[in-house]
Short mmCIF file of C-alpha atoms and ligand atoms in Angstrom, two decimals:
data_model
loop_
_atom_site.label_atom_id
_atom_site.label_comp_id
_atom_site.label_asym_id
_atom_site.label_seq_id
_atom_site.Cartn_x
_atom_site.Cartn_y
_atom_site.Cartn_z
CA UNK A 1 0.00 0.00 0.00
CA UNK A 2 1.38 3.31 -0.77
CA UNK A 3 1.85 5.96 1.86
CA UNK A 4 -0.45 8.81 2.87
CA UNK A 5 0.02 11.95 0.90
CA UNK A 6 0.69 15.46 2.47
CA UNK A 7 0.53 18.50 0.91
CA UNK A 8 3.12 21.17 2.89
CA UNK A 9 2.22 24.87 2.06
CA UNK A 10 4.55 26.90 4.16
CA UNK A 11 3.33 30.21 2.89
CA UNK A 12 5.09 33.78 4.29
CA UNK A 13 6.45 35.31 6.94
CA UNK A 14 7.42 32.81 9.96
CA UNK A 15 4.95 30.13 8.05
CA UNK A 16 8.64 28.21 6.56
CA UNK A 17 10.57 28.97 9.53
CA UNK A 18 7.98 26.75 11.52
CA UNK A 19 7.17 24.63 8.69
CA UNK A 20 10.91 23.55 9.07
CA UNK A 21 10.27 22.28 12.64
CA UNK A 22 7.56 20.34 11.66
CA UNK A 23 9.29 18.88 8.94
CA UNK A 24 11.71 17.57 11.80
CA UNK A 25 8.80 15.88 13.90
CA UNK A 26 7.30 14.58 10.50
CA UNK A 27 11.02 12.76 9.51
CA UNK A 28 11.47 11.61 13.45
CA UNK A 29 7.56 9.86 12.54
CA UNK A 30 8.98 8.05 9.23
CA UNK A 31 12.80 7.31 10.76
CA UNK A 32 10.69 6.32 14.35
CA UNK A 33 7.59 4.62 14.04
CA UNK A 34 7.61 3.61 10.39
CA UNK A 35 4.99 6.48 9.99
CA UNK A 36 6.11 7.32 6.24
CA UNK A 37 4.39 10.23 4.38
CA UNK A 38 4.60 11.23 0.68
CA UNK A 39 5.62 14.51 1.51
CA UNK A 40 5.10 17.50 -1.24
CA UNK A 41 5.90 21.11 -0.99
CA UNK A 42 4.01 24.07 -2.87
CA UNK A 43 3.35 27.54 -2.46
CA UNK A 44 0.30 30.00 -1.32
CA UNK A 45 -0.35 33.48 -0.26
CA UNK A 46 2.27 36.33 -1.42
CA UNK A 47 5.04 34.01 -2.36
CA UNK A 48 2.78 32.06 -4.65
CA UNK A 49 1.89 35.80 -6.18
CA UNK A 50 5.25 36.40 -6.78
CA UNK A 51 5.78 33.35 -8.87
CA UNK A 52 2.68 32.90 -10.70
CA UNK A 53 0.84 36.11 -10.08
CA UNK A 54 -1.53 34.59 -8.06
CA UNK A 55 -2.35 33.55 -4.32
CA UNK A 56 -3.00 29.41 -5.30
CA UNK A 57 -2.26 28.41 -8.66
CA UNK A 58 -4.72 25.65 -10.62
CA UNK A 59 -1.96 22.97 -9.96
CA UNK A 60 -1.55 23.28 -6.29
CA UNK A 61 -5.00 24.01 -5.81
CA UNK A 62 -5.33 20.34 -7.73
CA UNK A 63 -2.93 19.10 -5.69
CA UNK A 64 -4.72 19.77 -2.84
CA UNK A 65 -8.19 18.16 -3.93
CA UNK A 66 -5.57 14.86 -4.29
CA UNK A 67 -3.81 14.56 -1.03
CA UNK A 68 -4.75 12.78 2.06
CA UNK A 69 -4.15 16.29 4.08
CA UNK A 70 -2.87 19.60 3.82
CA UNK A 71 -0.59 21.29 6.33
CA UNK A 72 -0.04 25.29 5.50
CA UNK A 73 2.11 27.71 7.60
CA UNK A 74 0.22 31.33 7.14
CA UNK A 75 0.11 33.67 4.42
CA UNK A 76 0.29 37.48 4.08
CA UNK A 77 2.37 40.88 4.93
CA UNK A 78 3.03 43.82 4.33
CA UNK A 79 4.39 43.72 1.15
CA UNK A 80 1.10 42.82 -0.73
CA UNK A 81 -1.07 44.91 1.92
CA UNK A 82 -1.73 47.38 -1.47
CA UNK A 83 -2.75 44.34 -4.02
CA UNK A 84 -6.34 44.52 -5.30
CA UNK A 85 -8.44 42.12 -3.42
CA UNK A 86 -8.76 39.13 -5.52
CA UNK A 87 -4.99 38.88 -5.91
CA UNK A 88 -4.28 39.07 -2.20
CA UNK A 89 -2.60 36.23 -0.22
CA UNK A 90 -5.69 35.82 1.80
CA UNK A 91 -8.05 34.53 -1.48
CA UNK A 92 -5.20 31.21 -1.23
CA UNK A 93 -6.11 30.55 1.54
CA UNK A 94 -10.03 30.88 1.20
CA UNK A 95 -9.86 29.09 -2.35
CA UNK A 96 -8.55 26.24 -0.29
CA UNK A 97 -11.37 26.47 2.33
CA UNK A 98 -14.45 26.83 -0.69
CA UNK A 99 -12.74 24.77 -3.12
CA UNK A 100 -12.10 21.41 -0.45
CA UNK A 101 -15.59 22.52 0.77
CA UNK A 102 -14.07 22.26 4.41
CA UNK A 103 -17.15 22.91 6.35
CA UNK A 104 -16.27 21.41 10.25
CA UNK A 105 -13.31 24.23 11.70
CA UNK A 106 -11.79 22.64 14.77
CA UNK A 107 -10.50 24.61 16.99
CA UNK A 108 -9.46 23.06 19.91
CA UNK A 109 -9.06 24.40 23.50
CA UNK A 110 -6.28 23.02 25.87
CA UNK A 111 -4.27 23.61 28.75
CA UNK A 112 -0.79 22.43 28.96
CA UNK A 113 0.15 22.28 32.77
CA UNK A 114 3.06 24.22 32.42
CA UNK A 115 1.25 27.29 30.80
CA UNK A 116 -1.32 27.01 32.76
CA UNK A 117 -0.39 30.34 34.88
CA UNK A 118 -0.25 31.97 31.25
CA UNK A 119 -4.00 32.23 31.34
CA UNK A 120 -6.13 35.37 32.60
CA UNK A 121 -8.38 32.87 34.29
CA UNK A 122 -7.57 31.04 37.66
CA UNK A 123 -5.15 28.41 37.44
CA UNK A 124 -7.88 25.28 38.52
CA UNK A 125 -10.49 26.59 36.23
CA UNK A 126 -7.86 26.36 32.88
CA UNK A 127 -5.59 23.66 34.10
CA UNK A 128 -6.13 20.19 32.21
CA UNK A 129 -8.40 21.40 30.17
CA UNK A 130 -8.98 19.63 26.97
CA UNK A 131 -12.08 21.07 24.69
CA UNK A 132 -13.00 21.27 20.97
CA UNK A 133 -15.49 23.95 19.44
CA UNK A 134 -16.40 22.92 16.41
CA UNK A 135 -17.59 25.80 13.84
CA UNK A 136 -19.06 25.67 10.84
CA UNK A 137 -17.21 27.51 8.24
CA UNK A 138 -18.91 27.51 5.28
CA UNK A 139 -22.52 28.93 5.59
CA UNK A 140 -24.71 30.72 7.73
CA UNK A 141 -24.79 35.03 8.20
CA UNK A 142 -21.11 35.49 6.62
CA UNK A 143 -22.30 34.03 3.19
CA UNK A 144 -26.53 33.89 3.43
CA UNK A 145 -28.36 35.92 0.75
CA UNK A 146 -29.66 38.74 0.21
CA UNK A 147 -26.55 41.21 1.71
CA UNK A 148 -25.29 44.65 1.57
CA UNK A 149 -26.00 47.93 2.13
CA UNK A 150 -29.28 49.68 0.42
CA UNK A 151 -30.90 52.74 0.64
CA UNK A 152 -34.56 52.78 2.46
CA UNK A 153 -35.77 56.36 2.01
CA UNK A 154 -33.75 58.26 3.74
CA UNK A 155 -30.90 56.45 5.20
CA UNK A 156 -29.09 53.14 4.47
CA UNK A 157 -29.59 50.11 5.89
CA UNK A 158 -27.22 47.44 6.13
CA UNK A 159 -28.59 43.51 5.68
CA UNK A 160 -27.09 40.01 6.14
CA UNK A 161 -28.81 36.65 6.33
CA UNK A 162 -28.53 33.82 8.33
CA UNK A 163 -29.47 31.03 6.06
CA UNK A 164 -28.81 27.13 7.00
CA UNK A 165 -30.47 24.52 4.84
CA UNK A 166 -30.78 20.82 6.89
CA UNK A 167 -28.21 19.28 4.98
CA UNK A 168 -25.82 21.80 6.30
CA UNK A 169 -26.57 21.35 9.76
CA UNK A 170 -26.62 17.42 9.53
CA UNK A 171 -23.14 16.92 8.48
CA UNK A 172 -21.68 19.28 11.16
CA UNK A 173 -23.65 17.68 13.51
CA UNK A 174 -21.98 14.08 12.22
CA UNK A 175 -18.91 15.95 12.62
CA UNK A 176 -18.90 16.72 15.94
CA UNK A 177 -20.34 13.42 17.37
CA UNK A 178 -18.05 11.50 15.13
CA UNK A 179 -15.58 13.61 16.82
CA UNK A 180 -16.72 13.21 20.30
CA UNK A 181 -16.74 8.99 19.31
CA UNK A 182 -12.72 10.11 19.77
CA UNK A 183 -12.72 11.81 22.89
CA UNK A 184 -15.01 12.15 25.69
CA UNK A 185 -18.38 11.13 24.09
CA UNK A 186 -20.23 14.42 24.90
CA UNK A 187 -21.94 17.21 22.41
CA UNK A 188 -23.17 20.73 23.26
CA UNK A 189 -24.84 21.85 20.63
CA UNK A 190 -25.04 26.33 20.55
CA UNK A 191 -27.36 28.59 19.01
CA UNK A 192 -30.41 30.91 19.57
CA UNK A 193 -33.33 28.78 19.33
CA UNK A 194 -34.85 31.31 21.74
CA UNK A 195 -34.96 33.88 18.97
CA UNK A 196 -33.92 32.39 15.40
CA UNK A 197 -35.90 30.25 13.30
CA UNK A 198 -32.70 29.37 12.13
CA UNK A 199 -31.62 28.33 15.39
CA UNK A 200 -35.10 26.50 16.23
CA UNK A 201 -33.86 24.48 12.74
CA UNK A 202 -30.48 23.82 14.27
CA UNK A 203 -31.25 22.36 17.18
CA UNK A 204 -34.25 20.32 15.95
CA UNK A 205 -31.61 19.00 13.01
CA UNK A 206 -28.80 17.98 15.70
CA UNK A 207 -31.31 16.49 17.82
CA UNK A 208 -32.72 14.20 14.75
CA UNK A 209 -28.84 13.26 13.95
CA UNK A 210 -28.06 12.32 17.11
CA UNK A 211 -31.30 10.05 18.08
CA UNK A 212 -31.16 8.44 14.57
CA UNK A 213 -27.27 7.98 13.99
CA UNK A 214 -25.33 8.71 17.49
CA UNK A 215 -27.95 7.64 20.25
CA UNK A 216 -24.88 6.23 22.54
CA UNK A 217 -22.96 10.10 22.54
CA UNK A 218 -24.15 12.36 25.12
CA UNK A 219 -25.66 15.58 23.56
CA UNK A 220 -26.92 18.71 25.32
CA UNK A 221 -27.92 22.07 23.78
CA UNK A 222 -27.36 25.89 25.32
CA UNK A 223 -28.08 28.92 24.01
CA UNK A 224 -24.87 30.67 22.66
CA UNK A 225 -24.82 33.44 24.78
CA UNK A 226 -25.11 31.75 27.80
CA UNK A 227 -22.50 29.07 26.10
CA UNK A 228 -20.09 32.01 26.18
CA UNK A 229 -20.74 32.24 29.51
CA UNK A 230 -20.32 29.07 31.20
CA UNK A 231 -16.88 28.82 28.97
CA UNK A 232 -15.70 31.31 30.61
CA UNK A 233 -16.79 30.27 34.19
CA UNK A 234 -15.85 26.52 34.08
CA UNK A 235 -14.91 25.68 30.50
CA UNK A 236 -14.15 21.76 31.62
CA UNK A 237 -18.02 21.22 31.57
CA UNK A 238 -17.75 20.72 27.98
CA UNK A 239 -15.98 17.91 25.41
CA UNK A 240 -17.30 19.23 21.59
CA UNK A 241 -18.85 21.98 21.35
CA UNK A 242 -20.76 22.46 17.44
CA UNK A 243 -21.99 25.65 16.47
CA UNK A 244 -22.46 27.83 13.20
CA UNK A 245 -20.29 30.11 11.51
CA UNK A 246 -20.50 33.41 13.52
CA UNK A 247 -21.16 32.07 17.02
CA UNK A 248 -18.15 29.30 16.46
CA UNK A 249 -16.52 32.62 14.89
CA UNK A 250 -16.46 34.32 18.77
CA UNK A 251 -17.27 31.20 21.10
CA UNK A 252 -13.59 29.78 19.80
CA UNK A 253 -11.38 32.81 20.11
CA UNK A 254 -12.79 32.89 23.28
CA UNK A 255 -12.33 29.37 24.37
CA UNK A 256 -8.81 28.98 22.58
CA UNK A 257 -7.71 32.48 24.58
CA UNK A 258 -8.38 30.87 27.78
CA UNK A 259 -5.09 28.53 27.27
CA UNK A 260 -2.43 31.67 26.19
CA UNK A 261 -0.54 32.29 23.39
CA UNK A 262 -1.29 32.59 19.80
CA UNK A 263 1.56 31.10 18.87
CA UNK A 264 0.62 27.37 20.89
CA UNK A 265 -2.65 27.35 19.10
CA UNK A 266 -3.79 24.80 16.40
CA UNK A 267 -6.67 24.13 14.16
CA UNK A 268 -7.46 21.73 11.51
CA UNK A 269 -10.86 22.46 8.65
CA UNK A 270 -12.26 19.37 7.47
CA UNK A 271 -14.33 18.22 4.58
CA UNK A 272 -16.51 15.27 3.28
CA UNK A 273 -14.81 12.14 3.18
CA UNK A 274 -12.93 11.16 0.26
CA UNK A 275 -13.58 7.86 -1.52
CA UNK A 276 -10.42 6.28 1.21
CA UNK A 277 -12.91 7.14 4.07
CA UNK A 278 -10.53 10.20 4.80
CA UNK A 279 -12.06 13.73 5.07
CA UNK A 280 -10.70 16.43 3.03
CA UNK A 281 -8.78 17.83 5.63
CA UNK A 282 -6.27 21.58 6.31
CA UNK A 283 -4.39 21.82 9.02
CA UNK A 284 -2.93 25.26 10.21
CA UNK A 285 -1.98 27.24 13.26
CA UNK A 286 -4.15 29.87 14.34
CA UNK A 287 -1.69 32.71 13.74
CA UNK A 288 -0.42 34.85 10.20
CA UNK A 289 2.78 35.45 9.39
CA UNK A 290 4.02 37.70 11.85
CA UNK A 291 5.51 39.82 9.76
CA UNK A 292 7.15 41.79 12.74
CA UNK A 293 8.57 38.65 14.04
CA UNK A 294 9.45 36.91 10.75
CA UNK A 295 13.35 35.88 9.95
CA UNK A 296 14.11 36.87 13.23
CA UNK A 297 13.94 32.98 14.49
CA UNK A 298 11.52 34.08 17.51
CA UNK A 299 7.96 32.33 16.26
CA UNK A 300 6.64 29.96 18.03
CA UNK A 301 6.54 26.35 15.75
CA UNK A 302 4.16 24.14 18.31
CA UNK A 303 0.81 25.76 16.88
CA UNK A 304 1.84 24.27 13.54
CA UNK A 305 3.36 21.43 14.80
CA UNK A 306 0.35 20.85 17.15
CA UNK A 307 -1.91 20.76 13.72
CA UNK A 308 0.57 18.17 12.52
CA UNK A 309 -0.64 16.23 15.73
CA UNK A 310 -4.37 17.01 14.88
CA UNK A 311 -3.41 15.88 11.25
CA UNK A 312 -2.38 12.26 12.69
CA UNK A 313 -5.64 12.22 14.90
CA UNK A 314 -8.28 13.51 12.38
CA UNK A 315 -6.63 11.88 9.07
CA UNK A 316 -4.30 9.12 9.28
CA UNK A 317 -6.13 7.68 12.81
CA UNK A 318 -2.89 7.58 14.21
CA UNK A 319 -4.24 8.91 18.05
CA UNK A 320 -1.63 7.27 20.37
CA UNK A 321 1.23 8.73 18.20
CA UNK A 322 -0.63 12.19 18.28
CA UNK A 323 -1.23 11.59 21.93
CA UNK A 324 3.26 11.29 21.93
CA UNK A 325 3.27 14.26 20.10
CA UNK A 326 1.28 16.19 22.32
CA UNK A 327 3.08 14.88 25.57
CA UNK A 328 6.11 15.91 23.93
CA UNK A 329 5.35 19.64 23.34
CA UNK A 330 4.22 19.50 27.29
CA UNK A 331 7.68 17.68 28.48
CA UNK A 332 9.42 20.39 26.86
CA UNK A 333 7.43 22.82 28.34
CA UNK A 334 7.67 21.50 31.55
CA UNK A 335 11.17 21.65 31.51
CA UNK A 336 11.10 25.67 31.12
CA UNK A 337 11.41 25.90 27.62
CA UNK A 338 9.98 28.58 26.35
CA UNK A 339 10.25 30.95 22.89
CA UNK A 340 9.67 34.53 23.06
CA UNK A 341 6.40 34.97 23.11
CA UNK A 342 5.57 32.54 26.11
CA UNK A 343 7.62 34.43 28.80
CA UNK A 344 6.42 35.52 32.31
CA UNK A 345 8.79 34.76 34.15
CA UNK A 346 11.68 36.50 34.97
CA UNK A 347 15.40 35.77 34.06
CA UNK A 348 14.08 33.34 31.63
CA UNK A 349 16.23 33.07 28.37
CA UNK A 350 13.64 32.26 25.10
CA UNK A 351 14.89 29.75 22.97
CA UNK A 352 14.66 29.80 18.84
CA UNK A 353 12.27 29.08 16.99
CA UNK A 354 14.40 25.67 15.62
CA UNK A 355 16.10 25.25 19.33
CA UNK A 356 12.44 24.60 20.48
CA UNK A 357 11.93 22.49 16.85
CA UNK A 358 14.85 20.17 18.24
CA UNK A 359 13.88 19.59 21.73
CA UNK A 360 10.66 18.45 20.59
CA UNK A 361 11.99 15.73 18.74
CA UNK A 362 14.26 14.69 21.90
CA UNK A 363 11.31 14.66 23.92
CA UNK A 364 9.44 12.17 21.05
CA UNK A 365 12.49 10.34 21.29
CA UNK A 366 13.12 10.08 25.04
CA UNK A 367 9.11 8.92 24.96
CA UNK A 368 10.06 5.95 23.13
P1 LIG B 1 -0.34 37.43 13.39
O1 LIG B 1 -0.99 36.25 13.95
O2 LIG B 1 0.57 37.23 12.26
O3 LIG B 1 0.49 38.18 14.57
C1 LIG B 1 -0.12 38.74 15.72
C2 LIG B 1 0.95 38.88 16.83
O4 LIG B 1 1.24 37.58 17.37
C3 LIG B 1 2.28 39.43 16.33
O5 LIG B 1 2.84 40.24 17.33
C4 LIG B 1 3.13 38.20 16.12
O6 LIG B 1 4.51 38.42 16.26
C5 LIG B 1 2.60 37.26 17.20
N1 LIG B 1 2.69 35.85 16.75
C6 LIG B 1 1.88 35.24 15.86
N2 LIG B 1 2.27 33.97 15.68
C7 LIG B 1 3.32 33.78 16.48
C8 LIG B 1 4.17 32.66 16.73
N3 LIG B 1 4.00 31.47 16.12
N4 LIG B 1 5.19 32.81 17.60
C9 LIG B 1 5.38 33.98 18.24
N5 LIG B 1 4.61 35.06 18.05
C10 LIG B 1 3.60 34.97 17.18
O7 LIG B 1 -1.50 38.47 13.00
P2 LIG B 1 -1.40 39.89 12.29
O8 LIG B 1 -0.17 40.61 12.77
O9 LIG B 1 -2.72 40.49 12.49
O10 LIG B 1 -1.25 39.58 10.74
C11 LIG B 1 -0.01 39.51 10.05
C12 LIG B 1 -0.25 38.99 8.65
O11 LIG B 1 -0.74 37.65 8.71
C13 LIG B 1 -1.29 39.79 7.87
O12 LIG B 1 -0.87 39.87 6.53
C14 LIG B 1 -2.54 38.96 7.99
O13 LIG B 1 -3.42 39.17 6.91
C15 LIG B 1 -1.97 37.56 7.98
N6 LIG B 1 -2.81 36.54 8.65
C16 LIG B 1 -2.79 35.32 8.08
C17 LIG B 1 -3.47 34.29 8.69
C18 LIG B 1 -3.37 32.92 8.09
O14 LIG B 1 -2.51 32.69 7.27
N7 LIG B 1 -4.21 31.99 8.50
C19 LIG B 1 -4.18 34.51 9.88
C20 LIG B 1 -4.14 35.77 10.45
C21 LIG B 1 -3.45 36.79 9.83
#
């Protein structure tokens, strides 16, 4: 059987210099546990522009549709801040997201002990904690018809439209409670049923999923304000959380804030399974390009190589070695090691951006 294919799109800024550390984790996998990858590099964003005159060219963007998953660094800066809209580094990245049809955005929420003073919670409400919001990306207020601005006599009025058709609803739903199958078993579905029809349609459609198709996960429903709430005052209530586009929009900045720094946060944006049972799947960090930071070997790689990790969860079931990979990123961090943008503490010395690549891939291999 041949080997799972991943697509690398390092992108701009610091996107290749933590691309590079993940590329060290991904050979430790293939030299270590026989976890071999047909590995491909392309580009996106400005660098892509500067070679083709475009953010994604036809090719990778076919690429892309091929591959078992897709791993991208971040795109953008300042140098293409003036380029007319549909040329800008930003439409790669969203071509990716429309064209792949990557509806579920996971955006997970945890805690590594060691940063767990980092948050601006109390240390026993963040500590341990281990939570997935679930958003759907590709429908709802930020794409529902009709939109804009119009005149009404006179003054203008501005109009967008929350729109969710069944179907829409129903495979998040299966995403999220095939998702919870993984981890803790539980759902909490959020929306405002108390005052959109759309959200009355919502929670009716997740309820019919889950009695028909997941009857053994646990599934609860709260109204997205009050969601954003109880996150806030004991986020460990919750396993999944599934909501739509602009409430998964806030709820998971929120919830992935409570854990610290940008630069330790992961996401992955799946899709409909492909005809090997795999979804169509994009893993990135959370972060851009950090254009202030970039070449200056101060970024932070673990958000990126944290999606790696989500990459051998979600796509190549690999859960015990993303489970290694995971405990490795909090070894190192237990043992004080911390880039630039994770100090508190005083007298601390940050390491680099491939000095924290490296002890990574000690810590995999001391785990062995
Ligand atoms: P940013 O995430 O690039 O940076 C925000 C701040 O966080 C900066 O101070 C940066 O130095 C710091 N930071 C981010 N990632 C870090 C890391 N891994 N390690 C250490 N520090 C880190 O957001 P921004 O400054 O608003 O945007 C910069 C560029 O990135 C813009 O062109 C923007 O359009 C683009 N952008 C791209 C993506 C993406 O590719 N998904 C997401 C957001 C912004």
């Amino acid at each position: 059987m041949s080997n799972p294919s991943l697509l690398i799109l390092p992108g701009d800024g610091i996107g290749p210099e933590v691309m590079a550390e993940v590329r060290k984790v991904i050979d430790w996998y293939g030299d270590k546990r026989g976890l071999k990858f047909d590995v491909s590099e392309d580009l996106v964003g400005g660098c892509a522009y500067d070679k083709h005159g475009t953010p994604l060219h036809d090719d990778t963007m076919a690429k892309a549709q091929e591959v078992d998953a897709v791993l991208l660094g971040a795109v953008g800066g300042p140098k293409y801040d003036n380029l007319d809209f549909s040329v800008k580094p930003e439409r790669g990245l969203l071509r990716l997201r429309k064209e792949m049809d990557l509806f579920s955005n996971l955006r997970p929420a945890q805690c590594f002990d060691a940063l767990a003073d980092f948050s601006s919670l109390k240390k026993d409400v963040v500590a341990g904690l281990d939570i997935m919001i679930i958003r759907e990306l590709t429908s709802g207020v930020y794409f529902g018809e009709p939109r804009g601005i119009i005149k009404d006599g006179n003054e203008r009025v501005g109009i967008n439209t929350q729109r969710y058709t069944e179907s829409e609803i129903a495979r998040v739903a299966r995403s999220a409670f095939e998702l919870a199958k993984k981890r803790g078993n539980k759902v909490c579905s959020m929306e405002k049923a108390n005052v959109m029809e759309s959200g009355i349609l919502w929670r009716d459609v997740v309820q019919e999923i889950h009695d028909a198709e997941y009857p053994e996960v646990e599934l609860s429903h709260m109204y997205a304000d009050a969601g954003a709430m109880q996150l806030t005052r004991w986020p460990k209530q919750f396993d999944v959380i599934v909501t739509d586009n602009l409430f998964g929009d806030l709820l998971s900045d929120l919830a992935a804030m409570l854990t610290g720094s940008l630069g330790m946060l992961p996401s992955a944006s799946l899709g409909l399974p492909m005809a090997n049972g795999r979804p169509k799947a994009l893993y990135e960090p959370v972060h851009g390009s950090a254009p202030d930071i970039a070449g200056t070997g101060k970024a932070n790689p673990i958000a990126c190589i944290l999606s790696f990790a989500m990459a051998l969860r979600y796509s190549f079931d690999e859960g015990a070695e993303a489970d290694r990979l995971e405990q490795a990123v909090n070894a190192v961090l237990a043992k004080g090691l911390r880039t630039a943008d994770l100090l508190g503490e005083e007298g601390v010395q940050p390491v680099s951006t491939a000095e924290m690549g490296d002890a990574i891939v000690v810590a995999l291999e001391e785990s062995l």
